[in-house]
């Protein structure tokens, strides 16, 4: 049984890095006789781009991708996240935090992914007065190693207490944090295999810890090499990654297939045939681990 997914955030249009993730997650699922779901991670309206969600789905179709079932929209799954947070609350694993970012970061140490929260609000006696403020909700993390074997990267581990700190699940502005939503969704959708970019490797121990707290299974993970520009920066909206050009579908698919070390495909008429070639020749073990500088 294999259920995989591609989970774009509609903060911008798909670019070459997104195409690599889409192709790899799709080919890994299909080569294993699995399902491939698409989930729109539209949780952060201030960062989103109007119309990007429809544009992303149209682009996936134009490149020949066929997903199973309906597209899931995180913006419509509030109840699921409430339920997960409720469960963590009832088990006493989370706490309200009234610290302003400015205040706690001023004294914080740097961790694996930004500053490590000092845990002030974990102790009720130290918690500042609410004063009508809406809190953020944080989960108290354990002081132990959480590691996993990644299909591409190998063993990866963190001590959440030292490397990350108690992290936010529900933001003070009322938006759900990515970490909670992604774990609740992966569990509810029965995801067994996650193939995504190495920018998210640093999040995985947090997600495994949340899975453990929520009694969910831990999927298999494969974190793909990142496509970077000549300055070594990941292609993204911030680094002005160009949107995928639908007039160059074949060239772009061939480009990411080369990055994934797939053999050169014969001449084809349609992008679907390149995807079929990728599925037929899929070999996760030959995917390189290190960043790839793109032309
Ligand atoms: N929505 C995330 C992104 O676009 C991906 C989340 C995931 O694959 O877990 O970077």
CSV table of C-alpha atoms and ligand atoms in Angstrom, one decimal:
chain,number,residue,atom,x,y,z
A,1,UNK,CA,0.0,0.0,0.0
A,2,UNK,CA,1.5,3.3,-1.1
A,3,UNK,CA,-0.2,6.8,-0.9
A,4,UNK,CA,2.0,9.7,-1.8
A,5,UNK,CA,1.3,13.4,-2.3
A,6,UNK,CA,2.4,16.7,-3.8
A,7,UNK,CA,1.6,19.6,-1.6
A,8,UNK,CA,2.3,23.0,-3.2
A,9,UNK,CA,1.7,26.3,-1.4
A,10,UNK,CA,-0.1,28.8,-3.7
A,11,UNK,CA,2.4,31.6,-2.7
A,12,UNK,CA,3.6,31.7,-6.3
A,13,UNK,CA,3.5,29.8,-9.6
A,14,UNK,CA,5.3,26.5,-10.1
A,15,UNK,CA,8.9,26.7,-11.1
A,16,UNK,CA,11.6,24.2,-12.0
A,17,UNK,CA,12.2,23.1,-8.4
A,18,UNK,CA,8.4,22.4,-8.0
A,19,UNK,CA,8.5,20.4,-11.2
A,20,UNK,CA,11.3,18.3,-9.9
A,21,UNK,CA,9.3,17.6,-6.7
A,22,UNK,CA,6.1,16.9,-8.6
A,23,UNK,CA,7.8,14.5,-11.0
A,24,UNK,CA,9.8,12.7,-8.3
A,25,UNK,CA,6.8,12.2,-6.0
A,26,UNK,CA,4.6,11.2,-8.9
A,27,UNK,CA,7.1,8.7,-10.4
A,28,UNK,CA,7.9,7.2,-7.0
A,29,UNK,CA,4.2,6.7,-6.3
A,30,UNK,CA,3.3,5.2,-9.7
A,31,UNK,CA,6.4,3.0,-9.9
A,32,UNK,CA,5.3,1.5,-6.6
A,33,UNK,CA,1.7,1.0,-7.8
A,34,UNK,CA,0.6,3.8,-5.5
A,35,UNK,CA,-1.8,6.7,-5.4
A,36,UNK,CA,-0.6,10.3,-5.8
A,37,UNK,CA,-2.7,13.0,-4.2
A,38,UNK,CA,-2.5,16.7,-4.6
A,39,UNK,CA,-3.0,19.0,-1.6
A,40,UNK,CA,-3.1,22.7,-1.8
A,41,UNK,CA,-1.4,24.2,1.2
A,42,UNK,CA,-3.3,27.5,1.3
A,43,UNK,CA,-3.0,28.2,5.0
A,44,UNK,CA,-1.3,31.6,4.9
A,45,UNK,CA,-3.5,34.0,3.0
A,46,UNK,CA,-1.2,37.1,3.5
A,47,UNK,CA,1.6,35.2,1.6
A,48,UNK,CA,-0.6,33.8,-1.1
A,49,UNK,CA,-0.9,35.0,-4.7
A,50,UNK,CA,-4.4,35.4,-6.1
A,51,UNK,CA,-5.2,32.7,-8.6
A,52,UNK,CA,-2.1,30.7,-8.0
A,53,UNK,CA,-4.0,27.6,-6.8
A,54,UNK,CA,-5.9,27.3,-10.1
A,55,UNK,CA,-2.8,28.1,-12.1
A,56,UNK,CA,-0.8,25.4,-10.3
A,57,UNK,CA,-3.5,22.7,-11.0
A,58,UNK,CA,-3.7,23.8,-14.7
A,59,UNK,CA,0.1,23.6,-15.0
A,60,UNK,CA,0.2,20.1,-13.5
A,61,UNK,CA,-2.4,19.0,-16.0
A,62,UNK,CA,-0.6,20.6,-18.8
A,63,UNK,CA,2.6,18.6,-17.9
A,64,UNK,CA,0.5,15.4,-18.0
A,65,UNK,CA,0.1,14.7,-14.2
A,66,UNK,CA,-3.0,12.9,-13.1
A,67,UNK,CA,-3.8,12.9,-9.5
A,68,UNK,CA,-6.1,10.5,-7.6
A,69,UNK,CA,-9.3,11.8,-6.0
A,70,UNK,CA,-10.2,15.4,-5.3
A,71,UNK,CA,-7.6,18.1,-4.5
A,72,UNK,CA,-7.6,18.8,-0.8
A,73,UNK,CA,-7.5,22.4,0.3
A,74,UNK,CA,-6.0,23.1,3.7
A,75,UNK,CA,-8.1,26.3,4.0
A,76,UNK,CA,-11.2,24.0,4.2
A,77,UNK,CA,-9.8,21.6,6.8
A,78,UNK,CA,-10.0,23.8,9.9
A,79,UNK,CA,-12.0,21.2,11.8
A,80,UNK,CA,-9.3,18.6,11.4
A,81,UNK,CA,-6.6,20.9,12.8
A,82,UNK,CA,-8.9,21.9,15.7
A,83,UNK,CA,-9.4,18.3,16.5
A,84,UNK,CA,-5.6,17.6,16.5
A,85,UNK,CA,-4.9,20.6,18.7
A,86,UNK,CA,-7.8,19.6,21.0
A,87,UNK,CA,-6.3,16.2,21.4
A,88,UNK,CA,-2.8,17.6,22.3
A,89,UNK,CA,-4.5,20.0,24.7
A,90,UNK,CA,-6.4,17.2,26.5
A,91,UNK,CA,-3.1,15.4,26.9
A,92,UNK,CA,-1.4,18.5,28.4
A,93,UNK,CA,1.2,18.6,25.6
A,94,UNK,CA,0.6,22.1,24.5
A,95,UNK,CA,0.4,25.5,26.2
A,96,UNK,CA,-0.6,29.1,25.4
A,97,UNK,CA,2.2,31.5,24.7
A,98,UNK,CA,1.8,35.2,25.1
A,99,UNK,CA,5.4,36.2,24.4
A,100,UNK,CA,5.9,38.7,21.5
A,101,UNK,CA,8.4,37.5,19.0
A,102,UNK,CA,10.5,40.6,19.4
A,103,UNK,CA,10.8,40.0,23.2
A,104,UNK,CA,11.7,36.3,23.2
A,105,UNK,CA,14.0,36.4,20.1
A,106,UNK,CA,16.1,39.1,21.7
A,107,UNK,CA,17.5,36.7,24.2
A,108,UNK,CA,17.3,33.5,22.2
A,109,UNK,CA,20.0,31.2,20.8
A,110,UNK,CA,20.1,30.2,17.2
A,111,UNK,CA,19.0,26.6,16.4
A,112,UNK,CA,18.7,24.4,13.4
A,113,UNK,CA,15.8,26.4,12.0
A,114,UNK,CA,15.8,29.9,13.4
A,115,UNK,CA,15.8,30.8,17.1
A,116,UNK,CA,15.1,28.4,19.9
A,117,UNK,CA,12.2,29.5,22.1
A,118,UNK,CA,13.3,29.6,25.7
A,119,UNK,CA,10.2,28.0,27.0
A,120,UNK,CA,9.1,30.8,29.3
A,121,UNK,CA,5.4,30.2,28.9
A,122,UNK,CA,5.8,26.5,29.4
A,123,UNK,CA,5.8,27.3,33.2
A,124,UNK,CA,2.4,28.7,34.1
A,125,UNK,CA,3.9,30.9,36.9
A,126,UNK,CA,6.2,32.6,34.3
A,127,UNK,CA,3.6,33.2,31.7
A,128,UNK,CA,2.9,36.9,31.1
A,129,UNK,CA,-0.7,38.2,31.7
A,130,UNK,CA,-3.0,37.5,28.8
A,131,UNK,CA,-4.3,41.1,28.9
A,132,UNK,CA,-6.9,40.2,26.3
A,133,UNK,CA,-4.3,39.0,23.9
A,134,UNK,CA,-4.9,35.8,21.9
A,135,UNK,CA,-2.1,33.4,22.5
A,136,UNK,CA,-0.1,31.3,20.1
A,137,UNK,CA,-0.2,27.6,21.0
A,138,UNK,CA,3.2,25.8,21.4
A,139,UNK,CA,4.0,22.1,21.9
A,140,UNK,CA,6.5,21.2,24.6
A,141,UNK,CA,9.2,19.2,23.0
A,142,UNK,CA,11.3,16.4,24.6
A,143,UNK,CA,15.0,16.5,25.3
A,144,UNK,CA,15.8,13.3,23.3
A,145,UNK,CA,17.0,12.4,19.8
A,146,UNK,CA,14.4,12.0,17.1
A,147,UNK,CA,15.9,10.5,14.0
A,148,UNK,CA,14.8,8.7,10.9
A,149,UNK,CA,16.4,7.0,7.8
A,150,UNK,CA,15.8,9.1,4.7
A,151,UNK,CA,15.8,7.3,1.4
A,152,UNK,CA,18.1,9.9,-0.2
A,153,UNK,CA,19.8,11.7,2.6
A,154,UNK,CA,20.4,8.8,5.0
A,155,UNK,CA,20.1,9.1,8.7
A,156,UNK,CA,19.0,12.5,10.0
A,157,UNK,CA,18.3,13.4,13.6
A,158,UNK,CA,17.7,16.3,15.9
A,159,UNK,CA,17.2,16.9,19.6
A,160,UNK,CA,14.1,19.1,19.4
A,161,UNK,CA,14.8,20.7,22.8
A,162,UNK,CA,18.3,21.8,21.7
A,163,UNK,CA,17.8,22.3,18.0
A,164,UNK,CA,14.3,23.7,17.6
A,165,UNK,CA,12.6,24.5,21.0
A,166,UNK,CA,8.9,24.4,21.7
A,167,UNK,CA,7.3,25.2,18.4
A,168,UNK,CA,4.1,26.9,17.4
A,169,UNK,CA,1.0,25.0,16.2
A,170,UNK,CA,-1.5,27.8,16.1
A,171,UNK,CA,-0.3,31.3,15.5
A,172,UNK,CA,-1.4,34.2,17.6
A,173,UNK,CA,-2.9,35.7,14.4
A,174,UNK,CA,-5.2,32.7,14.2
A,175,UNK,CA,-3.5,30.9,11.3
A,176,UNK,CA,-2.5,27.2,11.7
A,177,UNK,CA,1.2,26.5,11.5
A,178,UNK,CA,2.5,24.4,8.6
A,179,UNK,CA,3.9,21.7,11.1
A,180,UNK,CA,0.5,20.9,12.6
A,181,UNK,CA,-1.5,21.1,9.4
A,182,UNK,CA,0.9,18.9,7.4
A,183,UNK,CA,0.9,16.2,10.1
A,184,UNK,CA,-2.9,16.2,10.6
A,185,UNK,CA,-3.4,16.0,6.8
A,186,UNK,CA,-0.8,13.3,6.1
A,187,UNK,CA,-2.4,11.2,8.9
A,188,UNK,CA,-6.0,11.8,7.7
A,189,UNK,CA,-5.1,11.1,4.1
A,190,UNK,CA,-3.3,8.0,5.0
A,191,UNK,CA,0.0,9.2,3.4
A,192,UNK,CA,2.6,6.4,3.5
A,193,UNK,CA,5.4,8.0,1.5
A,194,UNK,CA,6.6,11.6,1.5
A,195,UNK,CA,8.9,12.8,-1.4
A,196,UNK,CA,9.7,16.5,-1.1
A,197,UNK,CA,12.6,19.0,-1.1
A,198,UNK,CA,15.5,19.0,1.3
A,199,UNK,CA,14.4,22.5,2.5
A,200,UNK,CA,11.9,20.5,4.6
A,201,UNK,CA,14.3,18.1,6.1
A,202,UNK,CA,14.8,20.4,9.1
A,203,UNK,CA,11.0,20.1,9.8
A,204,UNK,CA,10.8,16.3,9.7
A,205,UNK,CA,11.8,15.5,13.3
A,206,UNK,CA,9.1,18.0,14.5
A,207,UNK,CA,6.6,16.2,12.3
A,208,UNK,CA,7.6,12.8,13.5
A,209,UNK,CA,7.2,14.0,17.1
A,210,UNK,CA,3.7,15.3,16.3
A,211,UNK,CA,2.9,12.0,14.7
A,212,UNK,CA,3.9,10.2,17.9
A,213,UNK,CA,1.9,12.6,20.0
A,214,UNK,CA,-1.2,12.1,17.8
A,215,UNK,CA,-0.8,8.4,17.5
A,216,UNK,CA,-0.3,8.6,13.7
A,217,UNK,CA,2.1,6.4,11.7
A,218,UNK,CA,5.4,7.8,10.5
A,219,UNK,CA,5.6,7.7,6.7
A,220,UNK,CA,8.7,6.9,4.7
A,221,UNK,CA,10.6,9.9,3.7
A,222,UNK,CA,12.7,10.9,0.7
A,223,UNK,CA,14.1,14.4,0.7
A,224,UNK,CA,15.1,15.5,-2.8
A,225,UNK,CA,18.2,17.6,-3.7
A,226,UNK,CA,17.4,21.3,-4.1
A,227,UNK,CA,17.8,23.2,-7.3
A,228,UNK,CA,19.8,26.3,-6.6
A,229,UNK,CA,21.0,29.3,-8.6
A,230,UNK,CA,24.6,30.1,-9.2
A,231,UNK,CA,24.8,31.8,-5.8
A,232,UNK,CA,23.7,28.6,-4.1
A,233,UNK,CA,20.2,29.9,-3.3
A,234,UNK,CA,17.2,27.6,-3.6
A,235,UNK,CA,15.0,28.6,-6.5
A,236,UNK,CA,11.8,30.1,-5.0
A,237,UNK,CA,9.6,33.2,-5.3
A,238,UNK,CA,12.2,35.1,-3.2
A,239,UNK,CA,15.0,34.3,-5.6
A,240,UNK,CA,12.8,35.1,-8.6
A,241,UNK,CA,12.5,31.6,-10.0
A,242,UNK,CA,10.8,31.9,-13.4
A,243,UNK,CA,7.3,30.3,-13.7
A,244,UNK,CA,7.3,27.1,-15.8
A,245,UNK,CA,6.8,28.0,-19.4
A,246,UNK,CA,4.1,25.8,-20.9
A,247,UNK,CA,5.6,26.2,-24.4
A,248,UNK,CA,8.7,24.4,-23.1
A,249,UNK,CA,7.1,21.4,-21.3
A,250,UNK,CA,9.2,18.7,-23.0
A,251,UNK,CA,12.5,20.5,-22.5
A,252,UNK,CA,11.7,21.3,-18.8
A,253,UNK,CA,10.6,17.7,-18.1
A,254,UNK,CA,13.8,16.4,-19.8
A,255,UNK,CA,15.8,18.8,-17.7
A,256,UNK,CA,14.4,17.6,-14.3
A,257,UNK,CA,14.7,14.0,-15.5
A,258,UNK,CA,18.4,14.5,-16.1
A,259,UNK,CA,18.8,16.0,-12.6
A,260,UNK,CA,17.2,12.8,-11.2
A,261,UNK,CA,19.6,10.7,-13.2
A,262,UNK,CA,16.9,9.1,-15.3
A,263,UNK,CA,18.1,7.8,-18.7
A,264,UNK,CA,17.5,10.0,-21.7
A,265,UNK,CA,14.0,9.4,-23.1
A,266,UNK,CA,13.4,8.8,-26.8
A,267,UNK,CA,11.5,11.3,-28.9
A,268,UNK,CA,7.9,11.6,-27.8
A,269,UNK,CA,4.8,13.5,-28.9
A,270,UNK,CA,3.3,14.4,-25.5
A,271,UNK,CA,4.5,15.2,-22.0
A,272,UNK,CA,2.5,12.2,-20.6
A,273,UNK,CA,4.9,9.9,-22.5
A,274,UNK,CA,7.9,11.4,-20.7
A,275,UNK,CA,6.2,10.9,-17.4
A,276,UNK,CA,5.5,7.3,-18.3
A,277,UNK,CA,9.2,6.9,-19.2
A,278,UNK,CA,10.2,8.3,-15.8
A,279,UNK,CA,7.9,5.9,-14.0
A,280,UNK,CA,9.2,2.9,-16.0
A,281,UNK,CA,12.9,3.8,-15.3
A,282,UNK,CA,12.3,5.1,-11.7
A,283,UNK,CA,15.2,4.2,-9.4
A,284,UNK,CA,15.2,6.2,-6.1
A,285,UNK,CA,18.7,5.0,-5.3
A,286,UNK,CA,20.2,6.9,-8.2
A,287,UNK,CA,18.9,10.3,-7.1
A,288,UNK,CA,21.8,12.5,-6.1
A,289,UNK,CA,21.8,13.9,-2.6
A,290,UNK,CA,23.6,17.2,-3.0
A,291,UNK,CA,22.2,20.5,-4.3
A,292,UNK,CA,22.1,20.9,-8.0
A,293,UNK,CA,23.1,24.2,-9.6
A,294,UNK,CA,20.8,24.8,-12.5
A,295,UNK,CA,21.6,26.5,-15.8
B,1,LIG,N1,3.7,23.2,1.0
B,1,LIG,C1,5.1,22.9,1.2
B,1,LIG,C2,5.9,23.7,0.2
B,1,LIG,O1,5.3,24.1,-0.9
B,1,LIG,C3,5.4,21.4,1.1
B,1,LIG,C4,5.0,20.7,2.3
B,1,LIG,C5,5.4,19.3,2.3
B,1,LIG,O2,5.7,18.7,1.2
B,1,LIG,O3,5.4,18.7,3.4
B,1,LIG,O4,7.1,23.9,0.3
